[in-house]
PDB file of C-alpha atoms in Angstrom:
ATOM      1  CA  MET A   1      38.896  -4.966  -7.079  1.00 61.00           C
ATOM      2  CA  GLU A   2      35.363  -3.166  -7.590  1.00 66.00           C
ATOM      3  CA  TYR A   3      32.186  -4.346  -5.523  1.00 69.00           C
ATOM      4  CA  ASP A   4      28.576  -3.024  -6.367  1.00 78.00           C
ATOM      5  CA  VAL A   5      27.063  -3.018  -2.763  1.00 83.00           C
ATOM      6  CA  SER A   6      23.862  -0.844  -3.471  1.00 89.00           C
ATOM      7  CA  GLN A   7      21.757  -3.525  -4.105  1.00 91.00           C
ATOM      8  CA  SER A   8      22.478  -5.098  -0.925  1.00 92.00           C
ATOM      9  CA  ILE A   9      22.196  -1.684   0.841  1.00 93.00           C
ATOM     10  CA  LEU A  10      18.777  -1.148  -0.595  1.00 95.00           C
ATOM     11  CA  LYS A  11      17.483  -4.459  -0.001  1.00 95.00           C
ATOM     12  CA  GLN A  12      18.807  -3.675   4.046  1.00 95.00           C
ATOM     13  CA  LEU A  13      16.973  -0.572   4.101  1.00 95.00           C
ATOM     14  CA  VAL A  14      13.711  -2.128   2.858  1.00 95.00           C
ATOM     15  CA  THR A  15      14.219  -4.870   5.401  1.00 94.00           C
ATOM     16  CA  LYS A  16      14.776  -2.343   8.356  1.00 94.00           C
ATOM     17  CA  LEU A  17      11.085  -0.987   7.580  1.00 95.00           C
ATOM     18  CA  ARG A  18       9.983  -4.309   8.937  1.00 92.00           C
ATOM     19  CA  PRO A  19      11.272  -5.247  11.876  1.00 86.00           C
ATOM     20  CA  ALA A  20      11.601  -9.004  12.982  1.00 80.00           C
ATOM     21  CA  LYS A  21       9.161  -9.909  15.755  1.00 74.00           C
ATOM     22  CA  GLU A  22      11.680 -11.003  18.262  1.00 71.00           C
ATOM     23  CA  ASP A  23      13.366  -7.370  17.707  1.00 66.00           C
ATOM     24  CA  THR A  24      10.054  -5.624  18.749  1.00 64.00           C
ATOM     25  CA  ILE A  25       9.526  -7.939  21.788  1.00 65.00           C
ATOM     26  CA  LYS A  26      13.002  -7.546  23.426  1.00 63.00           C
ATOM     27  CA  ARG A  27      13.973  -4.411  25.255  1.00 60.00           C
ATOM     28  CA  PRO A  28      17.523  -2.902  26.179  1.00 61.00           C
ATOM     29  CA  GLU A  29      18.715  -4.348  29.443  1.00 66.00           C
ATOM     30  CA  ILE A  30      18.945  -0.651  30.474  1.00 59.00           C
ATOM     31  CA  LEU A  31      15.349   0.181  30.203  1.00 60.00           C
ATOM     32  CA  GLU A  32      14.658  -2.964  32.500  1.00 65.00           C
ATOM     33  CA  ASP A  33      17.116  -1.707  35.605  1.00 66.00           C
ATOM     34  CA  PRO A  34      14.719  -1.620  38.501  1.00 67.00           C
ATOM     35  CA  GLU A  35      17.339   1.411  39.647  1.00 70.00           C
ATOM     36  CA  ILE A  36      16.272   3.689  36.697  1.00 62.00           C
ATOM     37  CA  PRO A  37      13.250   5.392  36.435  1.00 60.00           C
ATOM     38  CA  LYS A  38      10.817   3.844  33.935  1.00 55.00           C
ATOM     39  CA  ILE A  39      11.058   5.893  30.826  1.00 51.00           C
ATOM     40  CA  ASN A  40       8.869   4.959  27.483  1.00 56.00           C
ATOM     41  CA  ALA A  41      11.976   5.044  25.142  1.00 53.00           C
ATOM     42  CA  PRO A  42      11.448   3.903  21.477  1.00 65.00           C
ATOM     43  CA  LEU A  43      13.008   0.352  20.922  1.00 80.00           C
ATOM     44  CA  PRO A  44      15.928   0.921  18.989  1.00 86.00           C
ATOM     45  CA  VAL A  45      14.273  -1.115  15.839  1.00 90.00           C
ATOM     46  CA  PHE A  46      11.810   1.490  15.537  1.00 91.00           C
ATOM     47  CA  VAL A  47      14.441   4.437  15.639  1.00 93.00           C
ATOM     48  CA  GLN A  48      15.882   2.001  12.677  1.00 95.00           C
ATOM     49  CA  GLN A  49      12.815   1.671  10.868  1.00 96.00           C
ATOM     50  CA  ALA A  50      12.045   5.662  10.971  1.00 97.00           C
ATOM     51  CA  ALA A  51      15.456   6.176   9.646  1.00 97.00           C
ATOM     52  CA  ALA A  52      15.331   3.662   6.883  1.00 98.00           C
ATOM     53  CA  ALA A  53      11.952   5.266   5.691  1.00 98.00           C
ATOM     54  CA  LYS A  54      13.731   8.723   5.861  1.00 98.00           C
ATOM     55  CA  THR A  55      16.626   7.439   3.747  1.00 98.00           C
ATOM     56  CA  ILE A  56      14.373   5.724   1.394  1.00 98.00           C
ATOM     57  CA  GLY A  57      12.664   9.140   0.551  1.00 98.00           C
ATOM     58  CA  ILE A  58      15.981  10.808   0.173  1.00 98.00           C
ATOM     59  CA  LEU A  59      17.168   8.266  -2.299  1.00 97.00           C
ATOM     60  CA  SER A  60      13.929   7.900  -4.143  1.00 97.00           C
ATOM     61  CA  ARG A  61      13.877  11.705  -4.823  1.00 98.00           C
ATOM     62  CA  GLU A  62      17.565  11.808  -5.994  1.00 97.00           C
ATOM     63  CA  SER A  63      17.127   9.001  -8.777  1.00 96.00           C
ATOM     64  CA  ASN A  64      14.008   7.474 -10.513  1.00 95.00           C
ATOM     65  CA  GLU A  65      16.283   4.232 -10.965  1.00 95.00           C
ATOM     66  CA  ILE A  66      17.291   3.669  -7.621  1.00 95.00           C
ATOM     67  CA  ALA A  67      13.487   4.267  -6.696  1.00 96.00           C
ATOM     68  CA  GLU A  68      12.367   1.610  -9.492  1.00 94.00           C
ATOM     69  CA  LYS A  69      14.817  -0.584  -7.870  1.00 94.00           C
ATOM     70  CA  LEU A  70      13.377  -0.116  -4.153  1.00 96.00           C
ATOM     71  CA  ILE A  71       9.909  -0.550  -5.820  1.00 96.00           C
ATOM     72  CA  GLN A  72      11.097  -4.262  -6.841  1.00 94.00           C
ATOM     73  CA  LEU A  73      12.257  -5.039  -3.590  1.00 94.00           C
ATOM     74  CA  ARG A  74       8.783  -4.390  -2.166  1.00 94.00           C
ATOM     75  CA  VAL A  75       9.433  -1.098  -0.769  1.00 97.00           C
ATOM     76  CA  THR A  76       5.531  -0.162  -1.068  1.00 97.00           C
ATOM     77  CA  HIS A  77       4.588  -3.177   0.841  1.00 97.00           C
ATOM     78  CA  ASN A  78       7.062  -2.344   3.702  1.00 97.00           C
ATOM     79  CA  LEU A  79       6.427   1.268   3.884  1.00 98.00           C
ATOM     80  CA  LEU A  80       2.717   0.700   4.092  1.00 98.00           C
ATOM     81  CA  TYR A  81       3.629  -1.669   7.050  1.00 97.00           C
ATOM     82  CA  SER A  82       5.659   0.858   8.959  1.00 97.00           C
ATOM     83  CA  MET A  83       3.255   3.635   8.358  1.00 97.00           C
ATOM     84  CA  GLY A  84       0.778   1.235  10.621  1.00 96.00           C
ATOM     85  CA  ASN A  85       3.477   1.255  13.546  1.00 94.00           C
ATOM     86  CA  MET A  86       1.356   2.876  16.391  1.00 94.00           C
ATOM     87  CA  ASP A  87       4.349   2.461  18.821  1.00 90.00           C
ATOM     88  CA  TYR A  88       6.665   5.082  17.155  1.00 93.00           C
ATOM     89  CA  ALA A  89       5.179   8.018  15.191  1.00 94.00           C
ATOM     90  CA  ASP A  90       8.309   8.949  13.648  1.00 96.00           C
ATOM     91  CA  SER A  91       8.489   5.824  11.683  1.00 96.00           C
ATOM     92  CA  GLN A  92       4.763   6.658  10.531  1.00 97.00           C
ATOM     93  CA  ARG A  93       5.670  10.137   9.967  1.00 98.00           C
ATOM     94  CA  GLN A  94       8.751   9.450   7.462  1.00 98.00           C
ATOM     95  CA  SER A  95       7.320   6.596   5.983  1.00 98.00           C
ATOM     96  CA  SER A  96       3.961   8.376   4.875  1.00 98.00           C
ATOM     97  CA  ILE A  97       6.313  11.067   3.463  1.00 98.00           C
ATOM     98  CA  SER A  98       8.500   8.380   1.144  1.00 98.00           C
ATOM     99  CA  LEU A  99       5.344   6.592   0.114  1.00 98.00           C
ATOM    100  CA  GLU A 100       3.505   9.905  -0.769  1.00 98.00           C
ATOM    101  CA  TYR A 101       6.403  10.946  -3.021  1.00 98.00           C
ATOM    102  CA  LEU A 102       6.309   7.261  -4.676  1.00 98.00           C
ATOM    103  CA  CYS A 103       2.771   7.500  -5.132  1.00 98.00           C
ATOM    104  CA  ARG A 104       2.873  11.084  -6.676  1.00 97.00           C
ATOM    105  CA  THR A 105       5.755   9.443  -8.914  1.00 97.00           C
ATOM    106  CA  PHE A 106       4.709   6.064 -10.099  1.00 96.00           C
ATOM    107  CA  PRO A 107       1.017   5.829 -11.266  1.00 96.00           C
ATOM    108  CA  ILE A 108       1.582   1.874 -10.430  1.00 95.00           C
ATOM    109  CA  VAL A 109       2.661   2.649  -6.908  1.00 96.00           C
ATOM    110  CA  ASP A 110      -0.471   5.211  -6.575  1.00 97.00           C
ATOM    111  CA  GLU A 111      -2.799   2.244  -7.874  1.00 96.00           C
ATOM    112  CA  HIS A 112      -1.399  -0.074  -5.586  1.00 97.00           C
ATOM    113  CA  VAL A 113      -1.773   1.969  -2.700  1.00 97.00           C
ATOM    114  CA  ARG A 114      -5.039   3.352  -3.072  1.00 97.00           C
ATOM    115  CA  GLU A 115      -6.383  -0.007  -3.288  1.00 96.00           C
ATOM    116  CA  ALA A 116      -4.948  -1.409  -0.374  1.00 96.00           C
ATOM    117  CA  MET A 117      -5.767   1.598   1.877  1.00 97.00           C
ATOM    118  CA  GLY A 118      -9.186   2.222   0.508  1.00 95.00           C
ATOM    119  CA  GLU A 119     -10.378   5.689  -0.335  1.00 96.00           C
ATOM    120  CA  ASN A 120     -11.134   7.216   2.915  1.00 96.00           C
ATOM    121  CA  LEU A 121      -7.368   6.400   4.327  1.00 97.00           C
ATOM    122  CA  TYR A 122      -6.032   7.236   0.853  1.00 98.00           C
ATOM    123  CA  ASP A 123      -7.491  10.542   0.875  1.00 97.00           C
ATOM    124  CA  MET A 124      -6.320  11.380   4.204  1.00 97.00           C
ATOM    125  CA  PHE A 125      -2.893  10.342   3.283  1.00 97.00           C
ATOM    126  CA  MET A 126      -2.685  12.322   0.180  1.00 97.00           C
ATOM    127  CA  SER A 127      -4.113  15.247   1.522  1.00 97.00           C
ATOM    128  CA  ASN A 128      -1.656  15.487   4.569  1.00 96.00           C
ATOM    129  CA  PRO A 129       1.095  12.625   4.799  1.00 96.00           C
ATOM    130  CA  GLU A 130       3.151  14.435   7.328  1.00 95.00           C
ATOM    131  CA  ALA A 131       0.443  14.286   9.647  1.00 96.00           C
ATOM    132  CA  LEU A 132      -1.614  11.243   8.872  1.00 96.00           C
ATOM    133  CA  TYR A 133      -0.080   9.450  12.042  1.00 95.00           C
ATOM    134  CA  MET A 134      -2.136  11.930  14.067  1.00 96.00           C
ATOM    135  CA  THR A 135      -5.550  11.230  12.653  1.00 95.00           C
ATOM    136  CA  MET A 136      -5.159   7.559  12.076  1.00 95.00           C
ATOM    137  CA  ASN A 137      -6.908   4.906  14.371  1.00 96.00           C
ATOM    138  CA  HIS A 138      -5.758   1.246  15.212  1.00 95.00           C
ATOM    139  CA  VAL A 139      -8.533  -0.203  12.697  1.00 96.00           C
ATOM    140  CA  GLN A 140      -6.678   1.935   9.665  1.00 96.00           C
ATOM    141  CA  ALA A 141      -3.308   0.844  11.328  1.00 96.00           C
ATOM    142  CA  ASP A 142      -4.358  -2.738  11.025  1.00 96.00           C
ATOM    143  CA  VAL A 143      -4.930  -2.355   7.312  1.00 96.00           C
ATOM    144  CA  LEU A 144      -1.416  -0.735   6.626  1.00 96.00           C
ATOM    145  CA  VAL A 145       0.282  -3.380   8.809  1.00 95.00           C
ATOM    146  CA  SER A 146      -1.709  -6.212   7.060  1.00 95.00           C
ATOM    147  CA  ASN A 147      -1.474  -5.015   3.307  1.00 95.00           C
ATOM    148  CA  LYS A 148      -0.546  -7.460   0.690  1.00 94.00           C
ATOM    149  CA  VAL A 149       0.842  -5.020  -1.791  1.00 93.00           C
ATOM    150  CA  ASN A 150       3.092  -6.863  -4.332  1.00 91.00           C
ATOM    151  CA  ILE A 151       4.372  -4.444  -7.367  1.00 88.00           C
ATOM    152  CA  PRO A 152       5.898  -7.183 -10.160  1.00 76.00           C
ATOM    153  CA  LYS A 153       6.966  -4.935 -12.622  1.00 65.00           C
ATOM    154  CA  LEU A 154       7.484  -1.182 -12.956  1.00 55.00           C
ATOM    155  CA  VAL A 155       6.633   0.060 -16.302  1.00 49.00           C
ATOM    156  CA  GLU A 156       5.581   4.061 -16.175  1.00 51.00           C
ATOM    157  CA  THR A 157       6.660   7.100 -14.391  1.00 50.00           C
ATOM    158  CA  VAL A 158       5.632  10.544 -14.421  1.00 51.00           C
ATOM    159  CA  ASP A 159       8.219  13.033 -15.126  1.00 51.00           C
TER     160      ASP A 159
END
């Protein structure tokens, strides 16, 4: 018996980039224990978000076919969203790195990202995606979180 689970896995990876609101509000019980000193640990959903963004980048570099499937699953929209996560820098960094690869590989992604970000933020992003999170302000993060990018069909790639 053979099952093709790749589409389900890709879909779940894209979903992890945008955690449900209730998952970002509740904190693990251990972090609420009055006996334990207060630590500002990242929520598990943010760690998952960063891991999903990194995995998406790795898979996209391995295969243009997988990258195209991810784009059809709205990965561009969700990577932009997680780039705007001011609560967890690693999510911003990993999402930025993965999205930069997609922008350089697929002109249609680049076009939509440029339009969604605006020229200034786009230039900052493309010049240094790894460090964008350090220079981004709250207004720029809001632009990323509220993006409406939707790429219906993928037609061209740069080899």
